[in-house]
Short mmCIF file of C-alpha atoms in Angstrom, two decimals:
data_model
loop_
_atom_site.label_atom_id
_atom_site.label_comp_id
_atom_site.label_asym_id
_atom_site.label_seq_id
_atom_site.Cartn_x
_atom_site.Cartn_y
_atom_site.Cartn_z
CA MET A 735 72.87 92.71 69.64
CA LYS A 736 69.66 94.07 70.86
CA ASN A 737 66.69 91.15 71.74
CA THR A 738 64.08 92.55 69.46
CA HIS A 739 61.63 89.89 71.49
CA TRP A 740 60.74 92.56 74.27
CA LEU A 741 58.93 95.22 73.93
CA THR A 742 60.15 98.57 75.65
CA ASN A 743 58.22 101.39 76.25
CA TYR A 744 54.58 99.26 76.31
CA ASP A 745 51.85 101.14 77.97
CA PRO A 746 48.22 100.02 77.01
CA THR A 747 46.71 102.96 79.03
CA ASN A 748 48.30 105.70 77.03
CA GLU A 749 45.71 106.31 74.39
CA GLU A 750 48.22 107.61 71.44
CA PHE A 751 50.11 104.56 71.87
CA TRP A 752 47.61 102.51 72.14
CA GLN A 753 45.68 103.51 69.00
CA LYS A 754 48.94 103.91 66.92
CA THR A 755 50.42 100.74 67.87
CA GLY A 756 49.63 98.49 71.11
CA LYS A 757 46.14 97.55 69.84
CA LYS A 758 47.91 95.84 66.79
CA ILE A 759 50.34 94.39 69.25
CA ALA A 760 47.86 93.15 71.42
CA TRP A 761 45.34 91.55 69.34
CA LYS A 762 48.19 89.95 67.36
CA THR A 763 49.21 88.40 70.81
CA LEU A 764 45.87 87.44 71.52
CA SER A 765 45.14 85.74 67.98
CA VAL A 766 48.06 83.44 68.62
CA THR A 767 47.94 82.58 72.42
CA THR A 768 43.86 82.10 72.01
CA VAL A 769 44.61 79.36 69.06
CA ALA A 770 47.20 77.92 71.33
CA LEU A 771 45.13 77.85 74.59
CA THR A 772 42.40 76.08 72.76
CA LEU A 773 44.57 73.12 72.25
CA SER A 774 45.55 73.51 76.03
CA PHE A 775 42.15 72.71 77.01
CA ALA A 776 41.58 70.12 74.46
CA THR A 777 44.18 67.82 75.63
CA TRP A 778 43.51 69.05 79.39
CA PHE A 779 40.05 67.55 78.73
CA LEU A 780 40.92 64.55 76.73
CA TYR A 781 40.33 61.92 79.89
CA SER A 782 36.71 63.04 80.17
CA VAL A 783 36.44 60.98 76.64
CA VAL A 784 39.23 58.67 77.44
CA VAL A 785 37.35 57.48 80.57
CA ILE A 786 33.97 56.40 78.90
CA LYS A 787 35.67 54.29 76.30
CA LEU A 788 38.20 52.38 78.13
CA PRO A 789 35.97 49.63 79.31
CA HIS A 790 34.58 49.20 75.89
CA ILE A 791 38.29 48.17 74.52
CA GLY A 792 38.99 45.30 76.93
CA PHE A 793 40.10 47.58 80.01
CA THR A 794 38.61 46.40 83.38
CA PHE A 795 38.57 49.53 85.51
CA THR A 796 36.27 50.21 87.97
CA ASP A 797 33.75 53.16 88.31
CA ASP A 798 35.66 54.45 91.18
CA GLN A 799 38.87 53.85 88.83
CA LEU A 800 37.66 55.90 86.17
CA PHE A 801 36.50 58.67 88.38
CA TRP A 802 40.11 59.09 89.62
CA MET A 803 41.49 58.88 86.28
CA ALA A 804 39.20 61.52 85.46
CA ALA A 805 40.06 63.35 88.46
CA MET A 806 44.18 63.55 87.73
CA PRO A 807 44.63 66.25 85.04
CA GLY A 808 42.52 68.51 87.36
CA LEU A 809 44.80 67.87 89.94
CA ALA A 810 47.70 68.59 88.13
CA GLY A 811 45.96 71.55 86.14
CA GLY A 812 45.55 73.31 89.65
CA LEU A 813 48.97 72.18 90.97
CA LEU A 814 50.68 73.25 87.46
CA ARG A 815 48.51 76.78 87.54
CA ILE A 816 49.84 77.74 90.92
CA VAL A 817 53.62 77.58 89.03
CA ASN A 818 52.33 79.26 86.24
CA THR A 819 51.09 82.45 87.96
CA PHE A 820 54.49 83.59 88.42
CA LEU A 821 56.32 82.78 85.49
CA ILE A 822 55.07 85.34 82.97
CA PRO A 823 57.39 88.18 84.75
CA ILE A 824 60.18 85.95 84.68
CA TYR A 825 60.33 84.52 81.86
CA GLY A 826 57.99 86.32 79.25
CA THR A 827 55.03 85.81 77.04
CA ARG A 828 57.03 84.21 74.34
CA LYS A 829 59.31 81.81 75.95
CA ILE A 830 56.15 80.66 78.06
CA ILE A 831 53.84 80.03 75.51
CA THR A 832 55.88 78.09 73.09
CA ILE A 833 57.52 76.07 75.78
CA SER A 834 54.35 75.03 77.32
CA THR A 835 52.77 74.19 73.69
CA PHE A 836 55.47 71.60 72.94
CA LEU A 837 55.18 69.94 76.01
CA LYS A 838 51.98 68.74 75.66
CA ILE A 839 53.12 66.46 72.96
CA ILE A 840 54.52 64.34 75.56
CA PRO A 841 51.49 62.92 77.43
CA LEU A 842 49.87 62.57 73.60
CA VAL A 843 52.39 60.14 72.18
CA MET A 844 52.40 58.52 75.94
CA LEU A 845 48.41 58.00 75.68
CA GLY A 846 48.22 57.13 72.13
CA PHE A 847 50.52 54.17 72.49
CA ALA A 848 49.10 53.31 76.15
CA VAL A 849 45.33 52.42 75.03
CA MET A 850 47.03 50.26 72.07
CA ASP A 851 47.99 48.23 74.69
CA SER A 852 45.78 45.86 76.87
CA SER A 853 48.37 45.68 79.39
CA SER A 854 48.75 49.23 80.28
CA SER A 855 48.12 49.55 83.97
CA PHE A 856 45.88 51.95 86.03
CA ALA A 857 48.91 53.42 87.49
CA TYR A 858 50.26 54.41 84.04
CA PHE A 859 47.24 55.86 83.14
CA MET A 860 46.95 58.12 86.20
CA PHE A 861 50.58 59.21 85.49
CA ILE A 862 49.79 60.54 82.10
CA GLY A 863 46.34 62.05 83.14
CA PHE A 864 48.88 63.85 85.58
CA LEU A 865 50.94 64.81 82.55
CA LEU A 866 47.61 65.83 80.66
CA GLY A 867 47.42 68.79 83.11
CA ILE A 868 50.26 70.54 81.52
CA GLY A 869 47.33 71.79 78.93
CA GLY A 870 45.35 72.98 82.33
CA GLY A 871 48.35 74.32 84.07
CA ASP A 872 49.46 77.14 81.36
CA PHE A 873 46.09 78.63 81.60
CA SER A 874 47.43 80.97 84.44
CA SER A 875 50.15 81.89 82.28
CA TYR A 876 48.09 83.01 79.50
CA MET A 877 45.50 85.11 81.21
CA PRO A 878 48.26 87.38 83.07
CA SER A 879 49.86 87.64 79.97
CA THR A 880 46.92 88.99 77.96
CA SER A 881 45.92 91.41 81.06
CA LEU A 882 49.37 92.97 80.59
CA PHE A 883 48.72 93.60 76.64
CA PHE A 884 45.36 95.49 77.05
CA PRO A 885 44.06 98.64 79.04
CA LYS A 886 41.37 98.27 81.53
CA LYS A 887 38.44 99.65 79.44
CA GLU A 888 39.47 96.63 77.08
CA SER A 889 40.14 93.72 79.57
CA GLY A 890 37.01 92.09 79.99
CA THR A 891 36.44 91.70 76.16
CA ALA A 892 40.22 90.39 75.42
CA LEU A 893 40.10 87.99 78.26
CA GLY A 894 36.38 86.82 77.46
CA ILE A 895 37.47 86.32 73.84
CA GLN A 896 40.90 84.33 74.95
CA ALA A 897 39.30 82.15 77.94
CA GLY A 898 35.95 81.65 76.12
CA VAL A 899 37.48 80.46 72.57
CA GLY A 900 40.08 78.59 74.68
CA ASN A 901 37.56 76.82 76.74
CA PHE A 902 35.87 75.57 73.35
CA GLY A 903 38.84 73.03 73.36
CA VAL A 904 36.29 71.50 75.88
CA SER A 905 33.74 71.08 73.46
CA LEU A 906 35.98 70.31 70.50
CA VAL A 907 37.35 66.97 72.16
CA GLN A 908 34.04 66.21 73.59
CA LEU A 909 32.51 66.79 69.85
CA LEU A 910 35.40 65.81 67.57
CA SER A 911 36.94 62.63 69.37
CA PRO A 912 33.34 60.30 68.46
CA LEU A 913 34.38 61.19 64.68
CA VAL A 914 37.81 60.52 64.67
CA MET A 915 37.85 57.31 66.68
CA SER A 916 35.76 55.43 63.82
CA VAL A 917 38.55 56.31 61.09
CA GLY A 918 41.80 54.46 61.15
CA ILE A 919 43.81 57.58 60.78
CA PHE A 920 47.01 55.75 62.32
CA ALA A 921 45.99 52.56 61.43
CA PHE A 922 49.71 51.76 60.21
CA LEU A 923 50.75 51.81 63.97
CA GLY A 924 48.84 48.71 64.67
CA GLY A 925 46.16 50.45 66.53
CA GLY A 926 42.24 49.81 66.82
CA GLU A 927 40.38 47.64 69.55
CA ILE A 928 37.22 45.65 68.66
CA VAL A 929 34.21 47.05 70.58
CA ALA A 930 32.34 44.00 72.15
CA GLU A 931 28.99 45.47 72.25
CA THR A 932 28.93 46.32 68.44
CA GLY A 933 31.62 44.33 66.91
CA LYS A 934 33.02 47.41 65.22
CA LYS A 935 36.99 48.92 65.72
CA ILE A 936 37.32 51.89 67.12
CA TYR A 937 40.47 53.94 66.83
CA LEU A 938 41.11 55.36 70.67
CA GLU A 939 44.49 56.15 69.96
CA ASN A 940 43.51 58.77 67.44
CA ILE A 941 42.04 61.69 69.86
CA ALA A 942 45.47 61.59 71.09
CA PHE A 943 47.49 61.73 68.14
CA ILE A 944 45.35 64.07 66.18
CA TYR A 945 46.76 66.93 67.95
CA ILE A 946 50.40 66.77 67.87
CA ILE A 947 50.67 68.26 64.55
CA PRO A 948 48.53 71.32 65.53
CA LEU A 949 50.77 71.68 68.41
CA ILE A 950 54.01 71.53 66.53
CA ILE A 951 52.42 74.08 64.20
CA VAL A 952 51.25 76.34 66.97
CA GLY A 953 54.25 76.11 69.09
CA ILE A 954 56.37 77.15 65.89
CA TRP A 955 54.00 80.02 65.27
CA ALA A 956 54.49 81.20 68.80
CA TRP A 957 58.00 81.17 69.18
CA PHE A 958 58.45 83.32 65.89
CA SER A 959 55.38 85.29 66.44
CA LEU A 960 55.20 86.54 69.97
CA LYS A 961 56.66 89.10 72.07
CA SER A 962 56.94 89.77 75.86
CA ILE A 963 56.27 92.81 77.80
CA PRO A 964 59.15 93.12 80.65
CA VAL A 965 56.97 93.62 83.83
CA LYS A 966 60.00 92.11 85.88
CA ALA A 967 59.40 90.58 89.38
CA SER A 968 60.98 87.83 91.20
CA PHE A 969 59.12 84.97 92.47
CA LYS A 970 59.48 86.41 96.19
CA GLU A 971 57.86 89.81 95.05
CA GLN A 972 54.86 88.18 93.21
CA LEU A 973 53.88 86.87 96.61
CA ASP A 974 52.56 90.41 97.86
CA ILE A 975 49.39 89.41 96.28
CA PHE A 976 48.59 87.36 99.49
CA ASN A 977 48.93 90.64 101.66
CA ASP A 978 45.48 91.68 100.06
CA LYS A 979 42.43 90.02 101.46
CA HIS A 980 40.94 90.33 98.17
CA THR A 981 43.25 87.69 96.75
CA LEU A 982 40.89 85.22 98.85
CA TYR A 983 38.16 86.76 97.96
CA CYS A 984 38.13 86.89 94.22
CA THR A 985 39.53 83.11 94.51
CA MET A 986 36.14 82.44 96.13
CA THR A 987 33.96 83.92 93.17
CA TYR A 988 36.54 82.28 90.57
CA ILE A 989 35.90 78.70 92.05
CA MET A 990 32.18 79.57 91.82
CA THR A 991 32.26 80.18 88.21
CA PHE A 992 35.33 78.58 86.34
CA GLY A 993 35.52 75.81 89.48
CA ILE A 994 32.16 74.87 88.76
CA PHE A 995 32.74 75.04 84.71
CA ALA A 996 35.77 72.99 84.40
CA GLY A 997 34.62 70.37 87.23
CA LEU A 998 31.42 70.23 85.36
CA SER A 999 32.84 69.46 82.15
CA ALA A 1000 35.09 66.83 83.45
CA ALA A 1001 32.60 64.80 85.28
CA PHE A 1002 29.35 65.10 82.96
CA PRO A 1003 29.98 62.26 80.69
CA LEU A 1004 30.58 60.13 83.74
CA ILE A 1005 27.60 61.66 85.64
CA ILE A 1006 25.44 60.66 82.61
CA LYS A 1007 26.90 57.04 82.32
CA ASN A 1008 26.43 56.55 85.86
CA LEU A 1009 22.71 58.21 86.63
CA TYR A 1010 20.94 57.56 83.30
CA VAL A 1011 23.02 54.92 81.34
CA PRO A 1012 21.34 52.23 83.47
CA LEU A 1013 17.64 53.54 82.62
CA GLU A 1014 18.37 53.49 79.27
CA SER A 1015 21.42 51.33 77.69
CA ASP A 1016 21.71 52.89 74.25
CA LEU A 1017 22.36 56.43 75.80
CA ASP A 1018 25.51 57.49 74.45
CA PRO A 1019 26.94 60.31 77.00
CA LEU A 1020 29.42 61.78 74.42
CA LYS A 1021 26.30 62.87 72.29
CA TYR A 1022 25.35 65.23 75.20
CA ALA A 1023 28.63 65.86 77.10
CA PHE A 1024 29.90 68.48 74.56
CA TYR A 1025 26.78 71.31 74.87
CA GLY A 1026 27.59 72.04 78.09
CA PRO A 1027 31.41 73.65 77.53
CA LEU A 1028 29.93 74.62 74.43
CA ILE A 1029 27.16 76.88 76.03
CA GLY A 1030 29.59 78.38 78.55
CA SER A 1031 32.53 78.81 76.31
CA ALA A 1032 30.03 81.03 73.96
CA THR A 1033 28.44 82.95 77.08
CA ARG A 1034 32.03 83.54 78.34
CA ILE A 1035 32.89 85.64 74.70
CA ILE A 1036 29.51 87.06 74.81
CA PHE A 1037 29.62 88.55 78.18
CA GLY A 1038 33.09 89.54 78.46
CA LYS A 1039 32.18 92.59 76.08
CA VAL A 1040 28.78 93.14 78.11
CA ALA A 1041 30.92 93.18 81.42
CA ASP A 1042 33.07 96.02 79.73
CA ARG A 1043 29.70 97.98 79.94
CA THR A 1044 28.10 97.01 83.07
CA GLY A 1045 30.84 96.06 85.21
CA GLY A 1046 31.47 92.38 86.19
CA ALA A 1047 30.16 92.38 89.99
CA ILE A 1048 26.89 92.59 89.54
CA LEU A 1049 27.00 89.52 86.81
CA THR A 1050 28.83 87.62 89.20
CA HIS A 1051 26.12 88.36 91.76
CA ILE A 1052 23.37 87.08 89.18
CA THR A 1053 25.33 84.21 88.29
CA GLY A 1054 25.64 82.91 91.96
CA ILE A 1055 22.05 83.19 92.55
CA ALA A 1056 21.20 81.15 89.51
CA LEU A 1057 23.55 78.58 90.49
CA ILE A 1058 22.39 77.88 94.04
CA ILE A 1059 18.60 77.70 92.32
CA LEU A 1060 19.63 75.38 89.72
CA PHE A 1061 21.49 73.00 92.07
CA LEU A 1062 18.69 73.10 94.59
CA ALA A 1063 16.65 71.83 91.44
CA LEU A 1064 18.71 69.13 90.55
CA ILE A 1065 18.28 67.98 94.48
CA PHE A 1066 14.89 68.58 95.12
CA GLY A 1067 13.90 67.52 91.68
CA GLY A 1068 15.41 64.03 92.11
CA TYR A 1069 17.31 64.39 89.26
CA LEU A 1070 20.44 63.12 90.89
CA THR A 1071 18.42 60.08 92.16
CA PRO A 1072 16.33 59.56 88.86
CA THR A 1073 13.97 56.27 88.87
CA SER A 1074 13.09 56.87 85.14
CA LYS A 1075 14.81 57.73 81.80
CA ASP A 1076 12.04 60.27 81.04
CA GLN A 1077 13.68 62.46 83.86
CA PHE A 1078 17.10 62.98 81.42
CA ASN A 1079 15.49 65.79 79.52
CA MET A 1080 15.07 67.95 82.37
CA PHE A 1081 18.43 66.81 84.09
CA LEU A 1082 20.17 67.77 81.06
CA ALA A 1083 18.37 71.18 80.52
CA ILE A 1084 19.06 72.07 84.40
CA ILE A 1085 23.14 71.29 83.87
CA LEU A 1086 23.06 73.14 80.41
CA ALA A 1087 21.84 76.12 82.33
CA ILE A 1088 24.56 75.90 84.93
CA PHE A 1089 27.24 76.01 82.10
CA PHE A 1090 25.30 78.80 80.63
CA PHE A 1091 25.50 80.74 83.81
CA THR A 1092 29.27 79.66 84.93
CA GLY A 1093 29.80 81.22 81.33
CA ILE A 1094 28.74 84.53 82.26
CA GLY A 1095 30.17 84.22 85.57
CA ASN A 1096 33.79 83.73 84.12
CA ALA A 1097 33.60 86.87 81.95
CA ALA A 1098 32.70 88.57 84.85
CA THR A 1099 35.15 87.80 87.04
CA PHE A 1100 37.85 88.40 85.05
CA LYS A 1101 36.49 91.86 84.37
CA GLN A 1102 36.52 92.52 87.96
CA TYR A 1103 39.92 91.48 88.86
CA PRO A 1104 42.08 93.96 87.19
CA VAL A 1105 39.54 96.51 88.24
CA ILE A 1106 39.83 95.64 92.04
CA PHE A 1107 43.49 95.55 91.74
CA ALA A 1108 44.03 98.79 89.36
CA GLU A 1109 46.58 100.16 91.54
CA SER A 1110 49.11 97.74 89.93
CA PRO A 1111 48.42 95.94 86.89
CA ARG A 1112 51.06 93.35 87.85
CA ARG A 1113 49.45 92.61 90.66
CA ALA A 1114 46.57 92.14 88.94
CA ALA A 1115 47.88 89.59 86.51
CA GLY A 1116 49.22 87.59 89.27
CA VAL A 1117 45.50 87.63 90.89
CA ILE A 1118 44.16 86.41 87.75
CA GLY A 1119 46.80 83.62 87.58
CA TRP A 1120 46.12 82.57 90.95
CA THR A 1121 42.64 82.57 91.03
CA ALA A 1122 42.44 80.37 87.97
CA ALA A 1123 44.71 78.08 89.80
CA ILE A 1124 43.04 77.58 92.64
CA ALA A 1125 39.35 77.20 90.31
CA ALA A 1126 41.52 74.56 88.05
CA PHE A 1127 41.16 72.14 90.72
CA GLY A 1128 37.61 71.64 89.93
CA PRO A 1129 37.85 68.72 87.83
CA PHE A 1130 39.83 66.88 90.63
CA VAL A 1131 37.46 68.02 93.49
CA PHE A 1132 34.27 66.95 91.36
CA ASN A 1133 35.35 63.51 90.61
CA VAL A 1134 37.13 62.59 93.83
CA LEU A 1135 34.24 64.18 95.98
CA ILE A 1136 31.56 62.93 93.72
CA THR A 1137 33.11 59.72 94.23
CA GLN A 1138 33.23 60.09 97.99
CA SER A 1139 29.64 61.12 98.14
CA ARG A 1140 28.68 58.26 96.33
CA ALA A 1141 30.37 55.89 98.80
CA ILE A 1142 29.07 58.02 101.96
CA SER A 1143 25.47 58.23 101.23
CA GLY A 1144 24.96 56.18 97.91
CA ASP A 1145 24.71 59.32 95.60
CA ALA A 1146 25.95 62.36 94.66
CA ARG A 1147 23.50 65.03 96.44
CA LEU A 1148 26.03 65.51 99.45
CA PHE A 1149 28.56 66.90 97.07
CA PHE A 1150 25.70 69.06 95.47
CA TRP A 1151 24.94 70.55 98.76
CA PHE A 1152 28.82 71.00 99.39
CA LEU A 1153 28.49 73.04 96.10
CA ILE A 1154 25.61 75.47 97.06
CA VAL A 1155 27.43 76.16 100.27
CA GLY A 1156 30.33 77.22 98.44
CA CYS A 1157 27.88 79.58 96.02
CA VAL A 1158 26.15 80.76 98.83
CA MET A 1159 29.47 81.92 100.49
CA ALA A 1160 31.07 83.33 97.34
CA THR A 1161 28.20 85.25 96.33
CA ALA A 1162 27.71 86.99 99.86
CA VAL A 1163 31.18 88.05 99.70
CA ASN A 1164 30.89 89.28 96.05
CA TRP A 1165 27.83 91.49 97.37
CA TYR A 1166 29.36 92.59 100.31
CA PHE A 1167 32.69 93.85 98.95
CA TYR A 1168 31.99 94.43 94.99
CA THR A 1169 28.39 95.11 94.23
CA ARG A 1170 26.33 96.51 96.75
CA LYS A 1171 26.08 100.52 97.28
CA GLY A 1172 29.24 101.94 99.14
CA CYS A 1173 31.40 98.75 98.88
CA GLU A 1174 35.04 98.58 99.52
CA ARG A 1175 35.82 98.28 95.69
CA PRO A 1176 33.26 98.46 93.12
CA SER A 1177 33.49 96.61 90.08
#
């Protein structure tokens, strides 16, 4: 019996085929996978909320332990993205998207019951955090898959929509969680803990359990709706992307853009908690944390289409310059070493501006890569997956190195100097190879 889940003779570069058949298939695939990716990001960033609330329901973890917990999904996300980079050409879109969607249910169940048990250990929460990284890891399957379905002229728009809407999952979890924690949706399981400061009961388990049914629905939808493009290549054959120096250069620019977006999204609530809550005790980090990822996600969607018109390289260059200036403002403005609560508004404005420009850069870089590797769509997809994998270590790097920076110098400024150096290097590489007149691979 013929396997109808594999597409044959799929060629988005053929304009007649694209208009008659390809466009409908591609946009249907994009719709399914974008919803699935949004849930992936939501589960990946759950700990950005959980670590803030654990001390309020009786868990006695130190600030350093909380930073390490918030770092674990980032570590796992990066490692699992490396694996996911190579899966689409081997198993196809349908199987990978469906299976990864169902797998995310496992850590959500574990987390929901863990927060209901005050004896749950730091090690157990670390293990759950690592498993939540499944939601970050599968991004490197989604992006290469989408790049295969669309022609290069529309790749920036398609990848911008998918990644941008997917990134909304970060804002979703940071916005929705405070709302659902106040309602005993799963009270029949015996959950709910009294917060000592307010005397009110919160249901922290809700922010894990609430995503299980949507994941089941989307997993079934993906299994019956998606098809795969037979771009076959073994793991060994796909390693040829490392023979090209531009794989390294693209990785540098995506670390600068998505690495900073993801890292700051994960660390932002804890940064507020440690810098400004001591100056204003009633300040709730979760009231502000979701704005950053929301802005970054929106600009990624908007500028995906802009990048299709202008090219991605110039937008990446602008992003790099803006980030350098904004990080310098944080350091020299004293916003990382505040002495007054009045500094918070400007701190928040600078951070939101950082998110804005990372969104532009995220859209721009994913427009660049299919152009830089135009001679091979399969290699372009592999580079997209690989760069996304390395940049996904952002949450791990931010939380761990902020902790180390505080241990060495007493505050986070040393880490932000490290970010500035990285942005200078990535911006210089982008200018020399992709932006300036007569560059090697204009994109």
